[in-house]
Short mmCIF file of C-alpha atoms in Angstrom, two decimals:
data_model
loop_
_atom_site.label_atom_id
_atom_site.label_comp_id
_atom_site.label_asym_id
_atom_site.label_seq_id
_atom_site.Cartn_x
_atom_site.Cartn_y
_atom_site.Cartn_z
CA UNK A 173 -19.25 2.53 -24.51
CA UNK A 174 -15.86 3.28 -24.29
CA UNK A 175 -13.83 5.44 -22.17
CA UNK A 176 -10.32 4.81 -20.65
CA UNK A 177 -10.76 3.09 -16.79
CA UNK A 178 -9.81 4.61 -14.04
CA UNK A 179 -7.07 3.21 -11.35
CA UNK A 180 -8.53 4.58 -7.96
CA UNK A 181 -5.50 4.92 -5.72
CA UNK A 182 -5.67 2.65 -2.89
CA UNK A 183 -6.34 5.09 -0.81
CA UNK A 184 -10.28 5.11 -2.80
CA UNK A 185 -10.47 1.72 -2.47
CA UNK A 186 -12.49 1.06 0.99
CA UNK A 187 -14.45 4.32 1.08
CA UNK A 188 -15.73 2.97 -2.66
CA UNK A 189 -16.39 0.00 -1.30
CA UNK A 190 -18.04 0.61 1.56
CA UNK A 191 -20.35 2.96 -0.85
CA UNK A 192 -21.12 -0.01 -3.00
CA UNK A 193 -22.32 -1.62 -0.34
CA UNK A 194 -24.96 1.18 0.88
CA UNK A 195 -25.80 2.24 -2.12
CA UNK A 196 -26.63 -1.33 -3.60
CA UNK A 197 -26.83 -3.29 -1.29
CA UNK A 198 -28.76 -2.44 1.84
CA UNK A 199 -32.58 -2.11 1.03
CA UNK A 200 -33.31 0.72 3.43
CA UNK A 201 -31.34 3.13 0.95
CA UNK A 202 -32.52 1.75 -1.86
CA UNK A 203 -36.29 2.15 -0.92
CA UNK A 204 -35.19 6.30 -0.65
CA UNK A 205 -32.62 6.30 -3.12
CA UNK A 206 -35.73 4.18 -6.06
CA UNK A 207 -38.06 7.15 -4.91
CA UNK A 208 -36.35 10.51 -5.19
CA UNK A 209 -35.36 9.08 -8.82
CA UNK A 210 -38.85 8.73 -8.88
CA UNK A 211 -38.88 12.18 -7.58
CA UNK A 212 -36.47 13.65 -10.25
CA UNK A 213 -38.42 12.17 -13.49
CA UNK A 214 -41.38 13.86 -12.81
CA UNK A 215 -39.52 16.97 -12.56
CA UNK A 216 -37.60 16.83 -15.45
CA UNK A 217 -40.97 15.36 -17.21
CA UNK A 218 -42.08 18.72 -15.80
CA UNK A 219 -39.94 21.08 -17.95
CA UNK A 220 -38.13 21.19 -20.81
CA UNK A 221 -34.73 22.45 -19.06
CA UNK A 222 -31.97 22.50 -17.39
CA UNK A 223 -32.12 18.57 -18.93
CA UNK A 224 -31.56 17.36 -15.03
CA UNK A 225 -32.52 17.21 -12.53
CA UNK A 226 -30.60 16.53 -7.87
CA UNK A 227 -32.49 16.00 -5.25
CA UNK A 228 -29.99 15.64 -1.78
CA UNK A 229 -29.83 12.86 0.52
CA UNK A 230 -29.08 11.90 4.46
CA UNK A 231 -25.27 11.55 4.07
CA UNK A 232 -26.24 9.42 7.41
CA UNK A 233 -27.75 6.46 5.43
CA UNK A 234 -24.22 5.73 4.14
CA UNK A 235 -21.49 7.30 6.90
CA UNK A 236 -23.07 5.33 9.98
CA UNK A 237 -20.93 2.24 10.72
CA UNK A 238 -17.99 3.92 8.08
CA UNK A 239 -15.78 4.65 10.75
CA UNK A 240 -14.53 7.95 11.34
CA UNK A 241 -11.74 8.16 8.88
CA UNK A 242 -14.18 7.62 6.33
CA UNK A 243 -16.88 9.03 7.38
CA UNK A 244 -15.03 12.30 7.12
CA UNK A 245 -14.65 12.09 3.38
CA UNK A 246 -18.12 11.68 2.63
CA UNK A 247 -20.33 14.75 4.22
CA UNK A 248 -23.30 15.14 1.19
CA UNK A 249 -24.73 12.28 -0.93
CA UNK A 250 -27.00 14.00 -4.06
CA UNK A 251 -28.82 12.03 -6.39
CA UNK A 252 -28.61 13.29 -9.65
CA UNK A 253 -31.18 12.33 -12.79
CA UNK A 254 -30.09 13.44 -16.24
CA UNK A 255 -31.47 12.81 -19.17
CA UNK A 256 -30.46 10.68 -22.17
CA UNK A 257 -28.78 11.73 -24.40
CA UNK A 258 -27.99 14.62 -23.17
CA UNK A 259 -25.54 16.41 -21.05
CA UNK A 260 -25.04 19.38 -18.77
CA UNK A 261 -25.25 22.44 -20.43
CA UNK A 262 -22.57 23.81 -19.51
CA UNK A 263 -19.03 22.57 -17.12
CA UNK A 264 -19.76 22.84 -13.08
CA UNK A 265 -16.72 22.97 -11.00
CA UNK A 266 -16.39 22.00 -7.04
CA UNK A 267 -13.30 23.88 -6.08
CA UNK A 268 -13.95 23.13 -2.22
CA UNK A 269 -14.94 19.15 -3.00
CA UNK A 270 -13.86 16.09 -4.62
CA UNK A 271 -16.64 14.13 -5.81
CA UNK A 272 -17.32 10.80 -5.98
CA UNK A 273 -19.87 9.31 -8.07
CA UNK A 274 -21.78 6.19 -9.08
CA UNK A 275 -23.88 5.20 -12.36
CA UNK A 276 -26.35 4.07 -9.99
CA UNK A 277 -28.46 3.15 -13.45
CA UNK A 278 -28.07 3.89 -16.54
CA UNK A 279 -24.62 4.60 -18.08
CA UNK A 280 -23.12 7.62 -18.63
CA UNK A 281 -19.58 10.10 -19.58
CA UNK A 282 -18.32 12.11 -16.81
CA UNK A 283 -16.43 14.10 -19.52
CA UNK A 284 -13.80 16.54 -17.68
CA UNK A 285 -11.78 19.92 -18.94
CA UNK A 286 -10.49 22.78 -18.91
CA UNK A 287 -14.21 24.94 -21.06
CA UNK A 288 -11.05 27.80 -21.51
CA UNK A 289 -8.71 25.31 -23.79
CA UNK A 290 -11.89 23.05 -24.93
CA UNK A 291 -9.60 20.53 -24.51
CA UNK A 292 -10.28 17.05 -21.80
CA UNK A 293 -7.71 16.87 -19.77
CA UNK A 294 -8.21 12.75 -18.98
CA UNK A 295 -10.41 12.03 -21.57
CA UNK A 296 -14.09 11.03 -20.90
CA UNK A 297 -14.90 7.81 -18.17
CA UNK A 298 -17.40 5.48 -19.04
CA UNK A 299 -19.45 4.09 -16.26
CA UNK A 300 -22.41 1.19 -16.30
CA UNK A 301 -24.75 0.74 -13.42
CA UNK A 302 -23.09 -2.55 -11.81
CA UNK A 303 -24.25 -4.62 -9.52
CA UNK A 304 -22.20 -5.71 -6.64
CA UNK A 305 -20.29 -8.25 -6.56
CA UNK A 306 -18.76 -9.95 -4.06
CA UNK A 307 -16.08 -13.08 -3.36
CA UNK A 308 -18.48 -13.92 -0.08
CA UNK A 309 -21.41 -14.78 -2.19
CA UNK A 310 -19.19 -17.13 -4.39
CA UNK A 311 -18.65 -14.49 -6.87
CA UNK A 312 -14.56 -14.79 -8.01
CA UNK A 313 -15.40 -10.67 -9.93
CA UNK A 314 -13.32 -7.97 -9.05
CA UNK A 315 -15.50 -5.30 -7.53
CA UNK A 316 -16.15 -3.27 -10.60
CA UNK A 317 -14.60 0.25 -9.69
CA UNK A 318 -13.21 0.79 -13.04
CA UNK A 319 -16.66 0.48 -14.08
CA UNK A 320 -18.84 2.16 -12.19
CA UNK A 321 -17.55 4.95 -10.29
CA UNK A 322 -15.59 8.02 -10.70
CA UNK A 323 -13.49 10.69 -8.86
CA UNK A 324 -13.54 13.96 -9.75
CA UNK A 325 -10.65 15.68 -7.67
CA UNK A 326 -11.54 19.49 -6.23
CA UNK A 327 -11.24 22.65 -9.29
CA UNK A 328 -12.19 20.12 -12.42
CA UNK A 329 -13.86 21.02 -13.81
CA UNK A 330 -16.89 18.65 -15.04
CA UNK A 331 -19.90 17.64 -16.89
CA UNK A 332 -21.90 14.60 -17.23
CA UNK A 333 -23.61 12.92 -20.58
CA UNK A 334 -26.11 10.40 -20.29
CA UNK A 335 -25.86 7.92 -23.06
CA UNK A 336 -28.81 7.17 -25.37
CA UNK A 337 -31.05 3.90 -24.20
CA UNK A 338 -32.23 5.72 -20.93
CA UNK A 339 -32.47 8.78 -18.56
CA UNK A 340 -28.49 8.77 -16.03
CA UNK A 341 -28.49 7.99 -12.71
CA UNK A 342 -26.27 8.65 -10.29
CA UNK A 343 -25.38 8.57 -7.24
CA UNK A 344 -23.19 11.72 -5.67
CA UNK A 345 -20.94 12.12 -2.94
CA UNK A 346 -18.71 15.08 -1.68
CA UNK A 347 -16.25 15.99 0.51
CA UNK A 348 -17.60 19.55 1.66
CA UNK A 349 -20.99 19.28 2.97
CA UNK A 350 -24.53 20.78 1.92
CA UNK A 351 -23.42 24.60 3.47
CA UNK A 352 -20.11 24.42 3.00
CA UNK A 353 -20.23 23.33 -1.02
CA UNK A 354 -19.99 26.04 -3.72
CA UNK A 355 -21.01 24.59 -7.24
CA UNK A 356 -19.99 27.21 -9.89
CA UNK A 357 -21.15 26.74 -13.06
CA UNK A 358 -19.19 28.03 -16.33
CA UNK A 359 -20.06 31.14 -17.47
CA UNK A 360 -18.14 31.87 -20.45
CA UNK A 361 -18.70 31.32 -24.71
#
């Protein structure tokens, strides 16, 4: 896997750490996410296109106990599954929402680009699923934000591309709620 590393701003790190902890270390969250991804596997098995499927996950699983300053930054969660070796058919943009996503299972790339210009604004970001690392558990390695998380600012066109080994499961968090978010898909040539 290749791609550039991301250095989240200092304000993002506490939120990403808290979300990472809930995604990977909370048994009740893991059970729900695993069940959602099994449903998505079944959905993709029944149809050929599009090569992806998503489910809304109750955001309260992640925001309860976060404190209002952090909880206000994430108002929607989706489990997203993309077939191995495939990419989303067209780029998308969330004009009113910051998207934070973590690789839950497998690996892939997030491309952020201008569909009109056809060129990348920041290069693809490779993301791989990583277990949580905690100095409290005697693991001196730093939190792997740069390898497992990506942040797509509001108004940036982007699309995921799954690695070839397995379907890519990600958990996405949006700053807009389910009834506010505007998912726009590229309709150009």
